mmCIF file of C-alpha atoms in Angstrom:
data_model
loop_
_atom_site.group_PDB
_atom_site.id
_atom_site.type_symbol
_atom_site.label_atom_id
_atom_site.label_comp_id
_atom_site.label_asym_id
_atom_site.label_seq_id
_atom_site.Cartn_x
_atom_site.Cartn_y
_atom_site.Cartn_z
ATOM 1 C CA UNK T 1 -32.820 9.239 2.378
ATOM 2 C CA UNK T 2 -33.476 6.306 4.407
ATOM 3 C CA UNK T 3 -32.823 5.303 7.833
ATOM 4 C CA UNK T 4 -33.301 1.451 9.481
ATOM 5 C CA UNK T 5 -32.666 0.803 13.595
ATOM 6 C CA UNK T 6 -31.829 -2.502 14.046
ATOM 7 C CA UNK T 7 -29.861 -4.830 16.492
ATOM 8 C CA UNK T 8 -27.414 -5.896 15.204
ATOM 9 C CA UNK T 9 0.612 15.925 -2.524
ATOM 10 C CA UNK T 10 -2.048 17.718 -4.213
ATOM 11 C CA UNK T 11 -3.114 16.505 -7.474
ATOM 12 C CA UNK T 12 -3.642 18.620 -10.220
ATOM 13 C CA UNK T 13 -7.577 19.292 -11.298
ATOM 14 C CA UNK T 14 -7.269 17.288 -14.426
ATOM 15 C CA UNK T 15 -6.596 14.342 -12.491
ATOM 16 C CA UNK T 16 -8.820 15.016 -9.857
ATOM 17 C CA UNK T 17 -11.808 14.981 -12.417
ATOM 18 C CA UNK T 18 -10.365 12.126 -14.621
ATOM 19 C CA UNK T 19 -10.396 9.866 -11.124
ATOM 20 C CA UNK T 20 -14.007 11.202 -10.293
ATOM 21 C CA UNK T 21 -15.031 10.122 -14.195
ATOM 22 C CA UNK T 22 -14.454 6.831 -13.214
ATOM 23 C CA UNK T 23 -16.153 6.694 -10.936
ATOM 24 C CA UNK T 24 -19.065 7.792 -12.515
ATOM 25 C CA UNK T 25 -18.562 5.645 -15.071
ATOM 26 C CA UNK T 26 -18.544 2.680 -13.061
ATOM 27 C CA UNK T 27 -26.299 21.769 3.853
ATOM 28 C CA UNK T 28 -23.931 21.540 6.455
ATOM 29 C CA UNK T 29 -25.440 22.521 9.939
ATOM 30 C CA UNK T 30 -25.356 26.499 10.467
ATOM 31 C CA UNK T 31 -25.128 26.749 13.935
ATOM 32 C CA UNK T 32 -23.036 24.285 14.400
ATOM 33 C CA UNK T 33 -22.933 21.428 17.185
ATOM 34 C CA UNK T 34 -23.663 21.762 20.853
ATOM 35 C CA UNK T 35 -22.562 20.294 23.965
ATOM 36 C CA UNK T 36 -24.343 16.925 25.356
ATOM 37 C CA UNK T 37 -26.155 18.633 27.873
ATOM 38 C CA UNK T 38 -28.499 19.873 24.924
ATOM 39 C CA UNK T 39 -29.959 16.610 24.158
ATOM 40 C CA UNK T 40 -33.095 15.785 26.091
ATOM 41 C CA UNK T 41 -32.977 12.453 28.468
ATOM 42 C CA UNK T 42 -35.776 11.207 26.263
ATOM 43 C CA UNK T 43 -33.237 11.527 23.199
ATOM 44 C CA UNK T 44 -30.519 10.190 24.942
ATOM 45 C CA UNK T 45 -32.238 7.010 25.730
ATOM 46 C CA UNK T 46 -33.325 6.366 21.947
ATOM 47 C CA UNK T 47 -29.597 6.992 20.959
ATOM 48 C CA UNK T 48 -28.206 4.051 19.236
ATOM 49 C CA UNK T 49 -24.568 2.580 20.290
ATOM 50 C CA UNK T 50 -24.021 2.564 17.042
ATOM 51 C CA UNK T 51 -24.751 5.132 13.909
ATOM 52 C CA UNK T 52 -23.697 4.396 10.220
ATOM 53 C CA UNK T 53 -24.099 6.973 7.806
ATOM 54 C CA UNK T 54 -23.607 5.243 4.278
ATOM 55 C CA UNK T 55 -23.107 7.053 0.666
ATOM 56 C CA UNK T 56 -24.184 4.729 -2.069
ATOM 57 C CA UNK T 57 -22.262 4.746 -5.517
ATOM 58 C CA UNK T 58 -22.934 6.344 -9.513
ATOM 59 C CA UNK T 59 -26.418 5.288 -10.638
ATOM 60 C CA UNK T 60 -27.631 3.209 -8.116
ATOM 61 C CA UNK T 61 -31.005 3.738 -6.573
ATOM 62 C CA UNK T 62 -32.018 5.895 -2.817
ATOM 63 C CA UNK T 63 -30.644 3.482 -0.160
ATOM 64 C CA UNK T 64 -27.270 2.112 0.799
ATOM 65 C CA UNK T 65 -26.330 0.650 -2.799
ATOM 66 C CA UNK T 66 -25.709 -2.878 -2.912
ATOM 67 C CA UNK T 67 -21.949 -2.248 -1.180
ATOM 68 C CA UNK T 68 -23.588 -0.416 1.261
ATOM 69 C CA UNK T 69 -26.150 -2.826 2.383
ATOM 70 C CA UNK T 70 -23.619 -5.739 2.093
ATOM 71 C CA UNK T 71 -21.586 -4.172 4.622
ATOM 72 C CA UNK T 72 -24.274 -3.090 6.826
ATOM 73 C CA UNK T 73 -25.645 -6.341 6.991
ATOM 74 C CA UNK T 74 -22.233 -7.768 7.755
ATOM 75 C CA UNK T 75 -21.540 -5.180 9.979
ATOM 76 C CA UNK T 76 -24.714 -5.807 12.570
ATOM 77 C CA UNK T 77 -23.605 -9.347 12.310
ATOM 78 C CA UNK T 78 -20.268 -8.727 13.608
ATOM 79 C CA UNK T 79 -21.775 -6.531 16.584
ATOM 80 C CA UNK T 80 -24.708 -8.414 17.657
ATOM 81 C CA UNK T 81 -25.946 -7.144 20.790
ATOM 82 C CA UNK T 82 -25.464 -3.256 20.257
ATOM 83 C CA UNK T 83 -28.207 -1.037 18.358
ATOM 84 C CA UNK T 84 -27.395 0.440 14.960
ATOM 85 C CA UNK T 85 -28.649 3.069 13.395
ATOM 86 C CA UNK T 86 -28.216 3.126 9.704
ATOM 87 C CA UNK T 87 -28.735 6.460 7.260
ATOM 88 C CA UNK T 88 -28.560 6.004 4.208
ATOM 89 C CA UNK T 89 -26.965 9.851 2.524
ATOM 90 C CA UNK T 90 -29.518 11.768 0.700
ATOM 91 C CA UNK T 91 -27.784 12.804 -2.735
ATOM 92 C CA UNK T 92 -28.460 12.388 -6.622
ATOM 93 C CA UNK T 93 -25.149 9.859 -6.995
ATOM 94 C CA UNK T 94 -25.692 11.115 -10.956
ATOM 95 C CA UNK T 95 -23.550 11.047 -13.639
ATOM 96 C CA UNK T 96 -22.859 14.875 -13.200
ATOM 97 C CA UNK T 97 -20.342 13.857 -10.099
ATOM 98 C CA UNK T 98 -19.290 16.986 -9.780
ATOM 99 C CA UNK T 99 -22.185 18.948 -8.312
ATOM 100 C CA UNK T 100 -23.568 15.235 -7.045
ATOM 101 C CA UNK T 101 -20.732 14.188 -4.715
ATOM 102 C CA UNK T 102 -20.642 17.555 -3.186
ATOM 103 C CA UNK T 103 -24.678 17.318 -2.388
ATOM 104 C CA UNK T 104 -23.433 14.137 -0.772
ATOM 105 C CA UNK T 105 -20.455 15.361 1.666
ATOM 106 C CA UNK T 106 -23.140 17.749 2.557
ATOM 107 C CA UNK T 107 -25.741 15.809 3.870
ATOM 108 C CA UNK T 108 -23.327 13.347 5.221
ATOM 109 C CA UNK T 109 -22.096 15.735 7.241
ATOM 110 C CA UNK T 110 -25.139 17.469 8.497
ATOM 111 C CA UNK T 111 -26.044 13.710 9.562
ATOM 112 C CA UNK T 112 -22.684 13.063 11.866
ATOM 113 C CA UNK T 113 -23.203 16.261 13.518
ATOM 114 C CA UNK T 114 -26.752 16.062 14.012
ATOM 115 C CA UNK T 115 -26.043 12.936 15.627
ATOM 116 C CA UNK T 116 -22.981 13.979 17.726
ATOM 117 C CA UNK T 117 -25.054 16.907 18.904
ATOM 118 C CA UNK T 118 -28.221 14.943 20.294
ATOM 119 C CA UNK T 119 -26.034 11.383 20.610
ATOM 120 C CA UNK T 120 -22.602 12.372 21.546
ATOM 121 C CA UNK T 121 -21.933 8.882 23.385
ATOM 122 C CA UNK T 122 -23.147 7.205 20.077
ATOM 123 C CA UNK T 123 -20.273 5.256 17.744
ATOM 124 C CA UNK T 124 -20.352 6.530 14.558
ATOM 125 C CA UNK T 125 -19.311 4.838 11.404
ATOM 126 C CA UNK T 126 -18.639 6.442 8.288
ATOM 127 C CA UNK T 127 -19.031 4.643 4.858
ATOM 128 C CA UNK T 128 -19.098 4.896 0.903
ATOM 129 C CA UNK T 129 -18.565 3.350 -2.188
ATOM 130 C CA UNK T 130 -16.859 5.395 -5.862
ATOM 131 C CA UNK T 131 -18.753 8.369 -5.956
ATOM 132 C CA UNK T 132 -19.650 8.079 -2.235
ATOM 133 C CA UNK T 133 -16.320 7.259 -1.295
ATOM 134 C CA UNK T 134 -15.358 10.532 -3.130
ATOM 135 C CA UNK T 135 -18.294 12.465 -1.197
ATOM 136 C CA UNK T 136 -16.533 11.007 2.099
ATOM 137 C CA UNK T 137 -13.160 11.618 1.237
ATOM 138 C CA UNK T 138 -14.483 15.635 0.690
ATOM 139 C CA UNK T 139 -15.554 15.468 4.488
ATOM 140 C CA UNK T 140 -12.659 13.360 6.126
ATOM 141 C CA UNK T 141 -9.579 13.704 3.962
ATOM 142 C CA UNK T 142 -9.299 16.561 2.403
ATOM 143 C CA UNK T 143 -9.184 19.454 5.290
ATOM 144 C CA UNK T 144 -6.906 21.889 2.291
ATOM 145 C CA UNK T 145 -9.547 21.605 -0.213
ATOM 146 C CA UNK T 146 -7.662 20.057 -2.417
ATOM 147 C CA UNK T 147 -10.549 19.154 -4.521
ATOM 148 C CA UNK T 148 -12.131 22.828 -3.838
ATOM 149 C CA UNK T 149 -14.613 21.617 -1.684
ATOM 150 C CA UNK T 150 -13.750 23.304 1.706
ATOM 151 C CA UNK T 151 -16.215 22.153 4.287
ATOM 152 C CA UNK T 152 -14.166 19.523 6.483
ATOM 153 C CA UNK T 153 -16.295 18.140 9.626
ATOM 154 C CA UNK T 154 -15.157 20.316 12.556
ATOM 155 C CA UNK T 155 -11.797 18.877 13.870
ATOM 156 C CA UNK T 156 -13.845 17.731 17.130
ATOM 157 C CA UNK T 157 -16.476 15.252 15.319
ATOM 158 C CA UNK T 158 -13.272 12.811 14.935
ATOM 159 C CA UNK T 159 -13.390 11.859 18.695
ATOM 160 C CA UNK T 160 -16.943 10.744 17.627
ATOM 161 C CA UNK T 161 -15.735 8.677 14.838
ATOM 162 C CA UNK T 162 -15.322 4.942 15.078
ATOM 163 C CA UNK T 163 -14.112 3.897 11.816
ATOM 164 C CA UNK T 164 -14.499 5.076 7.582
ATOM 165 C CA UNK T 165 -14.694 2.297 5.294
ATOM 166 C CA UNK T 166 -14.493 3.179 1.504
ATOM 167 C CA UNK T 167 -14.414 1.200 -1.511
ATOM 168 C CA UNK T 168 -13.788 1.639 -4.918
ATOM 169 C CA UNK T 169 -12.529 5.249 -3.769
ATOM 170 C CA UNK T 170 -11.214 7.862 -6.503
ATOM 171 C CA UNK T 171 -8.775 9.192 -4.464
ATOM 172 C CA UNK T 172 -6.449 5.846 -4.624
ATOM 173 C CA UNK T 173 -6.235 6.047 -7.890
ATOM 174 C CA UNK T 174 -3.882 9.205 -7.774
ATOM 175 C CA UNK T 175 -2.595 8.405 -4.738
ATOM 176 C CA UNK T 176 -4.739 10.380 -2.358
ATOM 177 C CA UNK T 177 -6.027 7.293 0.039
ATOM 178 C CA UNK T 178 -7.943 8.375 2.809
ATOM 179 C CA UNK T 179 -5.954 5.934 5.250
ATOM 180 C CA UNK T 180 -2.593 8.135 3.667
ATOM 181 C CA UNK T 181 -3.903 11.661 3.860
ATOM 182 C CA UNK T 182 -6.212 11.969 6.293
ATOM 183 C CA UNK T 183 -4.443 13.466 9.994
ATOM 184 C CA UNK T 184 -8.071 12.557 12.205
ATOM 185 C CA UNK T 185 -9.628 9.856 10.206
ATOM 186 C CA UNK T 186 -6.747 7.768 8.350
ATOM 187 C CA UNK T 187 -5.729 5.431 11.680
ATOM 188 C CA UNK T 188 -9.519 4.673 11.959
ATOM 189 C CA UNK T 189 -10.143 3.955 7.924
ATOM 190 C CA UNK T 190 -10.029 1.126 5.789
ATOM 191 C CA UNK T 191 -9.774 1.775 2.368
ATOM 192 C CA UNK T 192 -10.469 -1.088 -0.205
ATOM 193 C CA UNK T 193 -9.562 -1.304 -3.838
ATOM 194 C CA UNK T 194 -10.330 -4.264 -5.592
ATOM 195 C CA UNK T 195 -7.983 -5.581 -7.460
ATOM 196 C CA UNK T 196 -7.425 -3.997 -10.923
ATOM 197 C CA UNK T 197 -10.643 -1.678 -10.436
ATOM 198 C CA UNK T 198 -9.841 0.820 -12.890
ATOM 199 C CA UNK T 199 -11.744 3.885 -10.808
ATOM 200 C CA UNK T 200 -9.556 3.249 -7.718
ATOM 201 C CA UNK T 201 -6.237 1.827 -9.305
ATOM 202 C CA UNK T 202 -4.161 2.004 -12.506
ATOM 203 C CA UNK T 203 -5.440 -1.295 -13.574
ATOM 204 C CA UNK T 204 -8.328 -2.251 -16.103
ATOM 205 C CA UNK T 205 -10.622 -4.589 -14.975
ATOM 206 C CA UNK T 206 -13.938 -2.720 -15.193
ATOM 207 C CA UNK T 207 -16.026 -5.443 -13.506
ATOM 208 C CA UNK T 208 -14.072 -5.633 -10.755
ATOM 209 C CA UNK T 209 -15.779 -2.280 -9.813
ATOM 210 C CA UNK T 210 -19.039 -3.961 -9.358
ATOM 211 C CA UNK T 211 -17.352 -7.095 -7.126
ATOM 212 C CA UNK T 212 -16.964 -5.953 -4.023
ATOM 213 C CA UNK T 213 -19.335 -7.878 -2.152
ATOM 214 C CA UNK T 214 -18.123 -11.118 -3.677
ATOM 215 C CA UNK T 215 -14.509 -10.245 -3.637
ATOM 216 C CA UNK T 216 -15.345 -10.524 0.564
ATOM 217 C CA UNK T 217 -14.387 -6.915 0.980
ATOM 218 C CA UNK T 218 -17.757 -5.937 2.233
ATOM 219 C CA UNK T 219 -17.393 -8.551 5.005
ATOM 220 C CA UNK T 220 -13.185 -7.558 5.455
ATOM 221 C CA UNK T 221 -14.234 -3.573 6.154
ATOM 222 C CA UNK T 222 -17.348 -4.823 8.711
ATOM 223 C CA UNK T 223 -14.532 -7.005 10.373
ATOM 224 C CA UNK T 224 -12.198 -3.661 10.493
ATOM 225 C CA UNK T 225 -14.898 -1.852 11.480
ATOM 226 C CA UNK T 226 -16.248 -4.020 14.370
ATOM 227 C CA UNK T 227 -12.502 -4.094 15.967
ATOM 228 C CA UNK T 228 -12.510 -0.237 15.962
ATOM 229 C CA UNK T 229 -16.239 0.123 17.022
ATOM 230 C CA UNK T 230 -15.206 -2.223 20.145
ATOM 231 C CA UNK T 231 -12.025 -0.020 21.137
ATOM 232 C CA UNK T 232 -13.994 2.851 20.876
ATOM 233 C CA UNK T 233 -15.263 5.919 23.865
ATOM 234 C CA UNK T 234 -16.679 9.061 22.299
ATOM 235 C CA UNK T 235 -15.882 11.649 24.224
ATOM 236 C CA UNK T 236 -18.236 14.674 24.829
ATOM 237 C CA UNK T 237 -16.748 17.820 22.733
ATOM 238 C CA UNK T 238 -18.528 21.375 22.310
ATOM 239 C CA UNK T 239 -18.401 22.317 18.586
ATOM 240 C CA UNK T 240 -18.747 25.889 17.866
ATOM 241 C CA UNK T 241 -19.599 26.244 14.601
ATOM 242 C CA UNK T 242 -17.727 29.525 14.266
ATOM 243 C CA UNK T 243 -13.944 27.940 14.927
ATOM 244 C CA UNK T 244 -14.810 26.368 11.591
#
């Protein structure tokens, strides 16, 4: 876990796994949220305009990933001026994607409602890349449990969310895009395949998995994301954790 301030239809469960292979080849809050009179005025004022909660891919060490940080670092370019926050989702990202992604859409979503509870005028910007992707997809796009995960973000946290950005996401690949299938979060998504990426598409080009930053994607998603960021006004919603 790691976390920078700066300025700047259903698919059957063989093919849900095969997808998730790929991409490893290549707990959610209790009580729930509360309204913004909650937060203190000291926490208010240390709120950042902008919060991006990042899930790195298979293998790669604690921190955004090398996707991740790309299109942070793009990202703060593009809205120079406004703080962002940046968390980086505590999870394994192992081989055993499984139990890992899970562990991810967990602690993602502890993060975003943690953060509309104590920031609810705060932007927030949800990202991941293959198995992260797949961990967001579990929180945002998948509100039937398709995938047997069953622990959407309450239907409320959208009004919070600015934009998702996912690359190299599973769920393409059998036809499951987040921007498709998602009712709350698909109008505000981008979601990037490159190319013939074999985890994300029918194709076969395995390195193309690992080319996202130089295929300009990173910086395409930050430009997506800026143009929603810039339209956007949370509004202040009470989440009861029991309407879940």
């Amino acid at each position: 876990m790691s976390e920078r301030r700066s300025t700047g239809p259903a698919a059957s469960d063989t093919s849900v796994r095969r997808a998730l292979v790929m991409a490893g080849v290549g707990g959610v809050l209790a009580a729930g949220l509360i309204g913004p009179g909650a937060a203190s005025a000291q926490a208010a004022e240390s709120c950042p305009d902008v919060q991006v909660v990042f899930a790195r891919g298979t293998a790669e060490p604690a921190g955004l990933g090398r996707v991740g940080q790309a299109f942070v670092d793009d990202l703060q370019n593009e809205l120079s001026g406004r703080t962002v926050s940046v968390y980086a989702v505590n999870y394994p990202a192992s081989y055993d994607f499984l139990q890992s992604a899970p562990v991810g859409a967990d602690d993602a979503s502890a993060r975003i409602q943690a953060t509309v509870a104590t920031c609810p005028a705060t932007s927030i910007v949800i990202g991941g890349y293959s198995q992260g992707a797949a961990a967001v997809d579990l929180i945002t796009a998948d509100p039937n449990a398709t995938f047997g995960f069953g622990r959407p973000l309450p239907p409320a946290v959208a009004d919070h969310v600015a934009a998702v950005a996912v690359f190299g996401n599973p769920s393409t690949k059998i036809g499951r895009p987040l921007t498709a299938v998602s009712p709350l979060y698909g109008a505000n998504a981008i979601d990037l395949c490159n190319g013939a990426d074999p985890v994300c598409s029918s194709g076969d080009d395995r390195p193309a998995h690992s080319q996202y930053v130089q295929a300009g994607l990173a910086q395409q998603a930050a430009d997506f994301v800026a143009g929603r960021v810039a339209g956007h006004s949370p509004s202040d919603v009470v989440i009861n954790a029991s309407a879940r």
